[in-house]
Coordinates of C-alpha atoms in Angstrom, one line a residue:
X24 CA 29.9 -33.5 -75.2
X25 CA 29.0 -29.5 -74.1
X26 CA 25.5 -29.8 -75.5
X27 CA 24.7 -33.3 -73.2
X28 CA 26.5 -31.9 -70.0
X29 CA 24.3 -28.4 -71.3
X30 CA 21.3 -30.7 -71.5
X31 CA 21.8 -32.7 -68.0
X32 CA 22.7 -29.3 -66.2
X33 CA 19.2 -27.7 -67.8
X34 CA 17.2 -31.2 -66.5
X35 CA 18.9 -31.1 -63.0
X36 CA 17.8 -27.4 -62.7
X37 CA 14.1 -28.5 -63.8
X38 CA 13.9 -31.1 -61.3
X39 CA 14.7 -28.9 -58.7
X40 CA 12.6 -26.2 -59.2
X41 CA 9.2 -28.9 -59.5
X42 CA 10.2 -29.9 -56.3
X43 CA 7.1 -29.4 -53.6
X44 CA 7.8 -26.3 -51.5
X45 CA 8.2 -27.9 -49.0
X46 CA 11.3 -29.8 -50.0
X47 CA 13.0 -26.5 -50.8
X48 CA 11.6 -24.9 -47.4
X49 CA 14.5 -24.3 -44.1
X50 CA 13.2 -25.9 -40.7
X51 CA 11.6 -23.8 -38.3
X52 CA 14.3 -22.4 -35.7
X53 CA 13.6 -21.3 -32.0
X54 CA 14.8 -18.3 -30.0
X55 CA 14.8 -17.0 -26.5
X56 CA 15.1 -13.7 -25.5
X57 CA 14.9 -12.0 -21.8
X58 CA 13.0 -8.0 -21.0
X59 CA 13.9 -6.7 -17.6
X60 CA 11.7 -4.0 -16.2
X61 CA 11.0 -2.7 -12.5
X62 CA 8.0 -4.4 -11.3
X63 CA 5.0 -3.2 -9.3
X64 CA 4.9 -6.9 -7.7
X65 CA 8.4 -7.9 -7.4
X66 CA 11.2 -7.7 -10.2
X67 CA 9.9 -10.0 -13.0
X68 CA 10.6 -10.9 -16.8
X69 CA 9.1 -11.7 -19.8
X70 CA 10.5 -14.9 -22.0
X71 CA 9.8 -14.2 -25.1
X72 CA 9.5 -17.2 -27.5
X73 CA 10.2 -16.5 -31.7
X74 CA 10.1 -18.9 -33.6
X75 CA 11.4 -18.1 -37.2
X76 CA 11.1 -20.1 -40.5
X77 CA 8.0 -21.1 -39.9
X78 CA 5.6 -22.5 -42.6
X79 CA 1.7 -22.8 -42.5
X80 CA 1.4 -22.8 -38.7
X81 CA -2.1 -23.0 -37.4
X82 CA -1.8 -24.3 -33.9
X83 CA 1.3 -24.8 -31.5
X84 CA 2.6 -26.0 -28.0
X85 CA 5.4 -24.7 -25.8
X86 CA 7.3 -26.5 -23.5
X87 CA 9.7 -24.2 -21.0
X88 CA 11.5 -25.8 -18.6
X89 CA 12.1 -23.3 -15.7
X90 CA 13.6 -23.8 -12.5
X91 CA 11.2 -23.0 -9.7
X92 CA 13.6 -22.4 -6.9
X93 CA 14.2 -19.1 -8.1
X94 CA 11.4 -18.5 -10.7
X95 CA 7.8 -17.7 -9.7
X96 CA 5.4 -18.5 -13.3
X97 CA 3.1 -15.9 -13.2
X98 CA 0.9 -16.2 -16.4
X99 CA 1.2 -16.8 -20.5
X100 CA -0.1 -14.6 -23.1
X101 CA 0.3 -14.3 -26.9
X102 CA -0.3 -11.7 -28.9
X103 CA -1.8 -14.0 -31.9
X104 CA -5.1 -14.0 -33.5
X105 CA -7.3 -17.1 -31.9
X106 CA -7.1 -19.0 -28.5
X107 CA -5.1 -19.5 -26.1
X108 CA -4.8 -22.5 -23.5
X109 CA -2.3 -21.6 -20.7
X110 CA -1.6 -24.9 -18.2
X111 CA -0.9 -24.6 -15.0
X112 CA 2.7 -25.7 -14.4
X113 CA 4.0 -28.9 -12.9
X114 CA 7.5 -29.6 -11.7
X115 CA 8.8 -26.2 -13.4
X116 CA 7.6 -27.0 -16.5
X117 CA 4.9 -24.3 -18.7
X118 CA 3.2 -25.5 -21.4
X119 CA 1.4 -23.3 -23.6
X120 CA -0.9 -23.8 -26.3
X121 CA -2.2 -21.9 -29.0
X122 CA -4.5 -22.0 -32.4
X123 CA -6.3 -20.0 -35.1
X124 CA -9.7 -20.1 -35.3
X125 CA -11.4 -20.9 -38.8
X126 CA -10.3 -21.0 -42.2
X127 CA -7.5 -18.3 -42.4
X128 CA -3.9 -19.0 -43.3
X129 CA -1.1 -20.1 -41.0
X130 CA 1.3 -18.4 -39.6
X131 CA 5.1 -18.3 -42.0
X132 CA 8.2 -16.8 -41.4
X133 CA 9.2 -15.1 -38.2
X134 CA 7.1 -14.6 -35.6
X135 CA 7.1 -13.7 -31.5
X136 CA 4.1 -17.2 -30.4
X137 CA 4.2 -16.3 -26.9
X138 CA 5.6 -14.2 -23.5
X139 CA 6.3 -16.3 -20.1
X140 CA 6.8 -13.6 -17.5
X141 CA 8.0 -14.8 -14.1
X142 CA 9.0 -13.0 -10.9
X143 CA 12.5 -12.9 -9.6
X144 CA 12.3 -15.3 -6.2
X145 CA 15.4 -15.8 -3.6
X146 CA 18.9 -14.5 -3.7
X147 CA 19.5 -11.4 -5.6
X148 CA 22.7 -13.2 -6.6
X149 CA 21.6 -15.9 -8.6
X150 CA 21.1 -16.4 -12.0
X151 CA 18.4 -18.6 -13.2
X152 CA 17.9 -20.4 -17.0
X153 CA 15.0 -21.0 -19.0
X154 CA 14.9 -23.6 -21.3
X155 CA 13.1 -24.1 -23.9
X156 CA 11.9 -28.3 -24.3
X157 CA 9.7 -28.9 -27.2
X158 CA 7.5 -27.4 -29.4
X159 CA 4.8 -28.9 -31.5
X160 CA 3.7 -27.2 -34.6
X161 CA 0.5 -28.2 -36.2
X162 CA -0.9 -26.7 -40.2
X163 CA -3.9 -26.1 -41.4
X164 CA -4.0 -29.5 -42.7
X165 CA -4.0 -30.3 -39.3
X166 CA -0.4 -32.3 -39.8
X167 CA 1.8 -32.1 -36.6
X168 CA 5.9 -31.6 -36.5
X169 CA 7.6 -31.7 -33.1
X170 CA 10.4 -30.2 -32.8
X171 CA 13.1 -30.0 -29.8
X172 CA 15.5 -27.7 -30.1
X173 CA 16.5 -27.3 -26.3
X174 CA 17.0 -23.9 -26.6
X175 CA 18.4 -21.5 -23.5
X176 CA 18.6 -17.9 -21.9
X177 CA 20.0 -16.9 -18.8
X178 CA 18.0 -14.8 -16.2
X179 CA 20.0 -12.6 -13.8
X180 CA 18.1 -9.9 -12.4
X181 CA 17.9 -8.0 -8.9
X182 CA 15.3 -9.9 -7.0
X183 CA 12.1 -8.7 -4.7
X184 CA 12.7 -7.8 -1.1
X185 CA 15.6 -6.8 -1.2
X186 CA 15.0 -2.9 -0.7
X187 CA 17.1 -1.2 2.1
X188 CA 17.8 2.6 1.8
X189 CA 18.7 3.8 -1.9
X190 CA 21.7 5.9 -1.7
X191 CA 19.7 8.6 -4.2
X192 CA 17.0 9.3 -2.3
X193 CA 18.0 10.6 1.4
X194 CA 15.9 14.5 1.4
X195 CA 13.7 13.7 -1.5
X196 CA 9.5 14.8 -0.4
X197 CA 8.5 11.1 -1.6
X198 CA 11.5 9.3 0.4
X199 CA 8.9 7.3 3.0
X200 CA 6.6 6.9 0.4
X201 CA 8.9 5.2 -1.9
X202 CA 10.6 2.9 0.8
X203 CA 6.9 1.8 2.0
X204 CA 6.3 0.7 -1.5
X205 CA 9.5 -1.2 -1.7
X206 CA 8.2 -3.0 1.6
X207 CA 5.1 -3.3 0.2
X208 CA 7.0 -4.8 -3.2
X209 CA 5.3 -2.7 -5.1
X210 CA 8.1 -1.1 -6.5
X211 CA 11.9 -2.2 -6.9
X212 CA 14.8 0.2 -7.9
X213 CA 18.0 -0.6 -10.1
X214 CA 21.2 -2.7 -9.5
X215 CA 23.3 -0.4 -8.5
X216 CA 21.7 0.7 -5.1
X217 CA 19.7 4.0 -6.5
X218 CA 15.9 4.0 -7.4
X219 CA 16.2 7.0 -9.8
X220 CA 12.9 9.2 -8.4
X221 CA 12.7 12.0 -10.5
X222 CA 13.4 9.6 -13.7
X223 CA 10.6 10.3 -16.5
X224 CA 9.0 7.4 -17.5
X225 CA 7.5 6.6 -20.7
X226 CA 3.4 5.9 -21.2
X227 CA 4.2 1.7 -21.5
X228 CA 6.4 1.9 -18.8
X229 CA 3.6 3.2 -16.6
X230 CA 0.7 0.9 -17.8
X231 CA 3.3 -1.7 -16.9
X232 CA 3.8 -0.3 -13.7
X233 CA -0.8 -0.8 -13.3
X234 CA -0.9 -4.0 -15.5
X235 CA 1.5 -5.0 -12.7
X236 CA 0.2 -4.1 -10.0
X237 CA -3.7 -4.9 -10.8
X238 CA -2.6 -8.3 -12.0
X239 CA -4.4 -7.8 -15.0
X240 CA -5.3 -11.1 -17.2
X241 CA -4.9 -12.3 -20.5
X242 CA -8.4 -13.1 -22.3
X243 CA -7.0 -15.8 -24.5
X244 CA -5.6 -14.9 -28.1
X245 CA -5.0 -11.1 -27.7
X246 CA -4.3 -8.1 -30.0
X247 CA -2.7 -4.5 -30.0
X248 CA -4.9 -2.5 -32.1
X249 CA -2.6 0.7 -32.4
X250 CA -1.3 1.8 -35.7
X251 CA 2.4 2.0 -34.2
X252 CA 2.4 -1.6 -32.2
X253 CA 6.2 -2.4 -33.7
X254 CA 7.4 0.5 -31.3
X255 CA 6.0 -0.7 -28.3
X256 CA 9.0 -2.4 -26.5
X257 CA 8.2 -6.7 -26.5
X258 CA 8.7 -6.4 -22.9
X259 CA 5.6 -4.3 -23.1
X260 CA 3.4 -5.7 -25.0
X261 CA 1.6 -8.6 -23.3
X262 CA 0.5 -6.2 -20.5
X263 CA -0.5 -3.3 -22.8
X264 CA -2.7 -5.4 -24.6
X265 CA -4.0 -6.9 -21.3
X266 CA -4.8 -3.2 -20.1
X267 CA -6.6 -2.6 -23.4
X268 CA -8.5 -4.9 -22.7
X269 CA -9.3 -4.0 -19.4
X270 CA -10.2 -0.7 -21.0
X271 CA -7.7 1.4 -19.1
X272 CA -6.0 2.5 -22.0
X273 CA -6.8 4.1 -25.5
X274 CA -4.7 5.1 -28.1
X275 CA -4.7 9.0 -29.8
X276 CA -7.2 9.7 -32.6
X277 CA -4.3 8.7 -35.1
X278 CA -4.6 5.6 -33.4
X279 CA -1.5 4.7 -31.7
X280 CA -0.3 4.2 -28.5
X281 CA 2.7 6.4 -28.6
X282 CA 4.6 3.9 -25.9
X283 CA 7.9 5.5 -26.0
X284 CA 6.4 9.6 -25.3
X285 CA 6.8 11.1 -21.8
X286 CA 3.7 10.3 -19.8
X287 CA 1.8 13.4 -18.7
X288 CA 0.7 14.2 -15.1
X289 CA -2.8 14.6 -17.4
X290 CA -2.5 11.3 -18.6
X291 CA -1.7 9.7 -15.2
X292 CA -4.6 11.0 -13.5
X293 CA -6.6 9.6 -16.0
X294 CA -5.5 6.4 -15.7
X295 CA -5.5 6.6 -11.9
X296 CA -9.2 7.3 -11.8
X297 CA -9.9 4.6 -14.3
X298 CA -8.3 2.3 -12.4
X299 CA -10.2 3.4 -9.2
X300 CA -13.3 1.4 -10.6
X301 CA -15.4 4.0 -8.7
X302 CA -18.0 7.0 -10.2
X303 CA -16.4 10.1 -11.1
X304 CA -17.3 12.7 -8.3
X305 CA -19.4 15.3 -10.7
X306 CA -19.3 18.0 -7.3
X307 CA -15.5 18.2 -7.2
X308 CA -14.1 21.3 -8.1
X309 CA -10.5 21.9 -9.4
X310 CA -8.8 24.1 -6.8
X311 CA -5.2 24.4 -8.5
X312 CA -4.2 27.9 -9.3
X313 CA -3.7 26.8 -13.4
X314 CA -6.7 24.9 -13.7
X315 CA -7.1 27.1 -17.1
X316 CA -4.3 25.3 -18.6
X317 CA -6.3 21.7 -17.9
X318 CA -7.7 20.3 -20.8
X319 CA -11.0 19.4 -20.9
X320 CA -10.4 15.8 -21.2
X321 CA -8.5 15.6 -17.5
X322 CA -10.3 17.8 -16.0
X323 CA -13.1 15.4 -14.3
X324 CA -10.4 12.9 -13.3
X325 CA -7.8 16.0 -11.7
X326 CA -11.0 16.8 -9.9
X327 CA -11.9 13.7 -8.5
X328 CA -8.7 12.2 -8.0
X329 CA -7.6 15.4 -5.9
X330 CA -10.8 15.5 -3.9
X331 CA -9.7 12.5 -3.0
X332 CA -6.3 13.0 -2.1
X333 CA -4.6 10.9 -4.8
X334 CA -3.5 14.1 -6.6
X335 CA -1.8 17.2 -4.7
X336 CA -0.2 20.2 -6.7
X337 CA 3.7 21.5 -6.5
X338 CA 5.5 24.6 -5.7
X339 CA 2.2 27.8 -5.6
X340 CA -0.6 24.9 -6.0
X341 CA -0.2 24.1 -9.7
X342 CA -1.2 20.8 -11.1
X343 CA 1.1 21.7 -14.1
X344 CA -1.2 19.5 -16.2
X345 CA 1.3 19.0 -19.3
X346 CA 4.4 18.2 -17.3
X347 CA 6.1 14.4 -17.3
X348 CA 5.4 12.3 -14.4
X349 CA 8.3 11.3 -12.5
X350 CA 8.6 7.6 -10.8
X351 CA 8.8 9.2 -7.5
X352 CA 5.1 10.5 -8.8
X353 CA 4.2 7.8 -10.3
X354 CA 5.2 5.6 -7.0
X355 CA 3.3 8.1 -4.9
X356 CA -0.3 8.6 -6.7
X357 CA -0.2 4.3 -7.5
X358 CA 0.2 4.2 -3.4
X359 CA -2.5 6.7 -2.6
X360 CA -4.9 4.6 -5.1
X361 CA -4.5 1.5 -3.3
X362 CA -5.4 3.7 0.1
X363 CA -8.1 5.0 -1.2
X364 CA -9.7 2.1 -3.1
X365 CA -9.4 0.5 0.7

C-alpha cells in the first residue's frame, strides 16, 4: 500500500514538472504609481505604468482612462528598446503602444512599459484618478492576451495658477523674479504656501526643470545610457532621456548621470548656454574676480552666458564656480534665457 501511494505521489510530481511553462507561469499583474515634482509649465505628474509577471512580451497597448476636467495629457514615453506609437487622446482616454524591433527576446518579469505625465488643471482642491482600462500584450510569436485589470491611483496635487505671495520669500534679491515666473507658470512652489528659494536642487531636478520648460519630445522607443540609470528617480527619467536626446546633457567620464548630486553653478551655465541654441561668443571675457578657480570646461559658457546677462556674480563679483545652484537661481538664470533667446 506505501510503495503504490509512493508510486502515484512520484507520477503526480512527474506530470507536473512536464507541464509547458506556461501552465506553471503567474498572470501578468498591473500597477499604478504617481511622481509629483514642481513644474516649469504648470504642476504636472508622471503615471507610471509596471506591469510585473510578465512573460515573452514583444509588443503592448495601454489604455488610461483619465478625467479631462482636471487632467491636461501632455505626452507618452517609454523607456523600452524599439517604437513607440503615442495616440492622441479622445474623450480622456490615452492609448499607447509599443514594440521591439527584430528578433530579440521579449520582455519577462517586472518591468516600468510606459510614463503618462499630465498637468494639474482647475481647483487646487481636487483630486483626480487615473485608471488604468486594458492592456494588450502581444509575444514574439506574435500571440495576443488582453488583459483588464481596471487598475487605479489617485492624483492630488497643488494645481497651476495659483501663485499669490509665498510667505518665505518677502526680502529675498530674486522675490520679483520668482513671482513673475509663477505668473508666467513657469515655476510653482510647495503646498504649504512657501516656494523654498535658497533650496539646492539636485542635477535631474534641474534638467526637469528645462525638459519642462522647452517641451522637449520623446523620439519614440528611448534609452538612458548612464551606467547608474536605477538611481535616477522614475519621475525623472522620461525627460532625462528626452534631454539626452536633445543633446543637452552628458554624463561623467565614468558614465553616469549622477541625478541625485548637488548641481553646480558650473554645470548650470552650461546647460543654460546649450539650451540658448546660439554660437558661443569666442570675444567674451570672464570678468569675475575668481575666474582662476573656473574650470576649463565652463569657462566659454560663464563667459558667454554673462556677456549676456544670464549670469551675474555674488557678494565681491565671484561666480563661485563649484557652489550648488539654489531654485531662486535656477528660477532666475531659466528667466533671463527666455529674455534673451527673445
Amino acid at each position: 500500500m506505501k510503495y503504490r501511494v509512493g508510486m502515484m505521489l512520484l507520477a503526480a510530481w512527474l506530470a507536473i514538472s512536464l507541464l509547458p511553462a506556461y501552465a506553471m507561469a503567474k498572470d501578468a499583474t498591473f500597477n499604478l504609481s504617481v511622481s509629483k515634482h514642481v513644474s516649469i509649465n504648470g504642476n504636472q505628474v508622471v503615471v507610471t505604468v509596471t506591469g510585473s509577471d510578465l512573460t515573452d512580451v514583444y509588443g503592448f497597448e495601454i489604455n488610461l482612462k483619465y478625467d479631462k476636467n482636471k487632467l491636461l495629457y501632455k505626452k507618452s514615453a517609454s523607456l523600452l528598446q524599439g517604437f513607440s506609437v503615442p495616440i492622441t487622446p479622445e474623450d480622456g482616454l490615452v492609448v499607447f503602444a509599443h514594440t521591439k524591433v527584430g528578433k530579440v527576446d521579449g520582455l519577462s518579469g517586472k518591468v516600468e512599459l510606459a510614463a503618462i505625465t499630465f498637468e494639474v488643471i482647475g481647483n487646487n482642491t481636487l483630486k483626480s484618478t487615473v485608471e488604468l482600462m486594458r492592456v494588450k500584450l502581444v509575444k514574439s510569436d506574435l500571440t495576443d492576451t488582453v488583459v483588464e485589470p481596471k487598475t487605479k491611483a489617485v492624483i492630488a496635487v497643488q494645481a497651476a495658477g495659483n501663485s499669490g505671495t509665498f510667505k518665505d520669500i518677502a526680502g529675498h534679491w530674486a522675490k520679483e523674479g520668482i513671482e513673475r515666473a509663477v505668473n508666467m507658470g513657469i515655476v510653482s512652489g510647495y503646498g504649504d504656501g512657501t516656494f523654498r528659494p535658497d533650496l539646492k536642487i539636485t542635477r535631474a531636478e534641474f534638467v526637469v526643470m528645462t525638459a519642462r520648460a522647452f517641451d522637449f519630445e520623446a523620439k519614440g522607443g528611448m534609452s538612458l545610457n548612464f551606467s547608474d540609470v536605477d538611481k535616477i528617480p522614475v519621475w525623472a527619467r522620461s525627460y532625462i532621456a528626452e534631454a539626452e536626446q536633445a543633446g543637452l546633457i552628458k554624463g561623467y567620464e565614468d558614465g553616469s548621470f549622477r541625478p541625485n548630486q548637488l548641481i553646480s553653478r558650473s554645470e548650470l551655465a552650461v546647460l543654460i548656454m546649450r539650451l540658448y541654441d546660439g554660437e558661443l561668443n569666442p570675444n567674451a571675457k570672464v570678468l569675475f574676480a575668481d575666474k582662476q578657480h573656473i574650470k576649463q570646461w565652463a569657462l566659454p559658457s560663464v563667459a558667454s552666458a554673462a556677456d549676456l546677462g544670464i549670469i551675474k556674480g555674488k557678494n565681491g563679483n565671484r561666480f563661485a564656480p563649484t557652489d550648488p545652484a539654489t531654485r531662486a537661481e535656477a528660477t532666475i538664470m531659466l528667466l533671463r534665457l527666455l529674455d534673451a533667446k527673445k
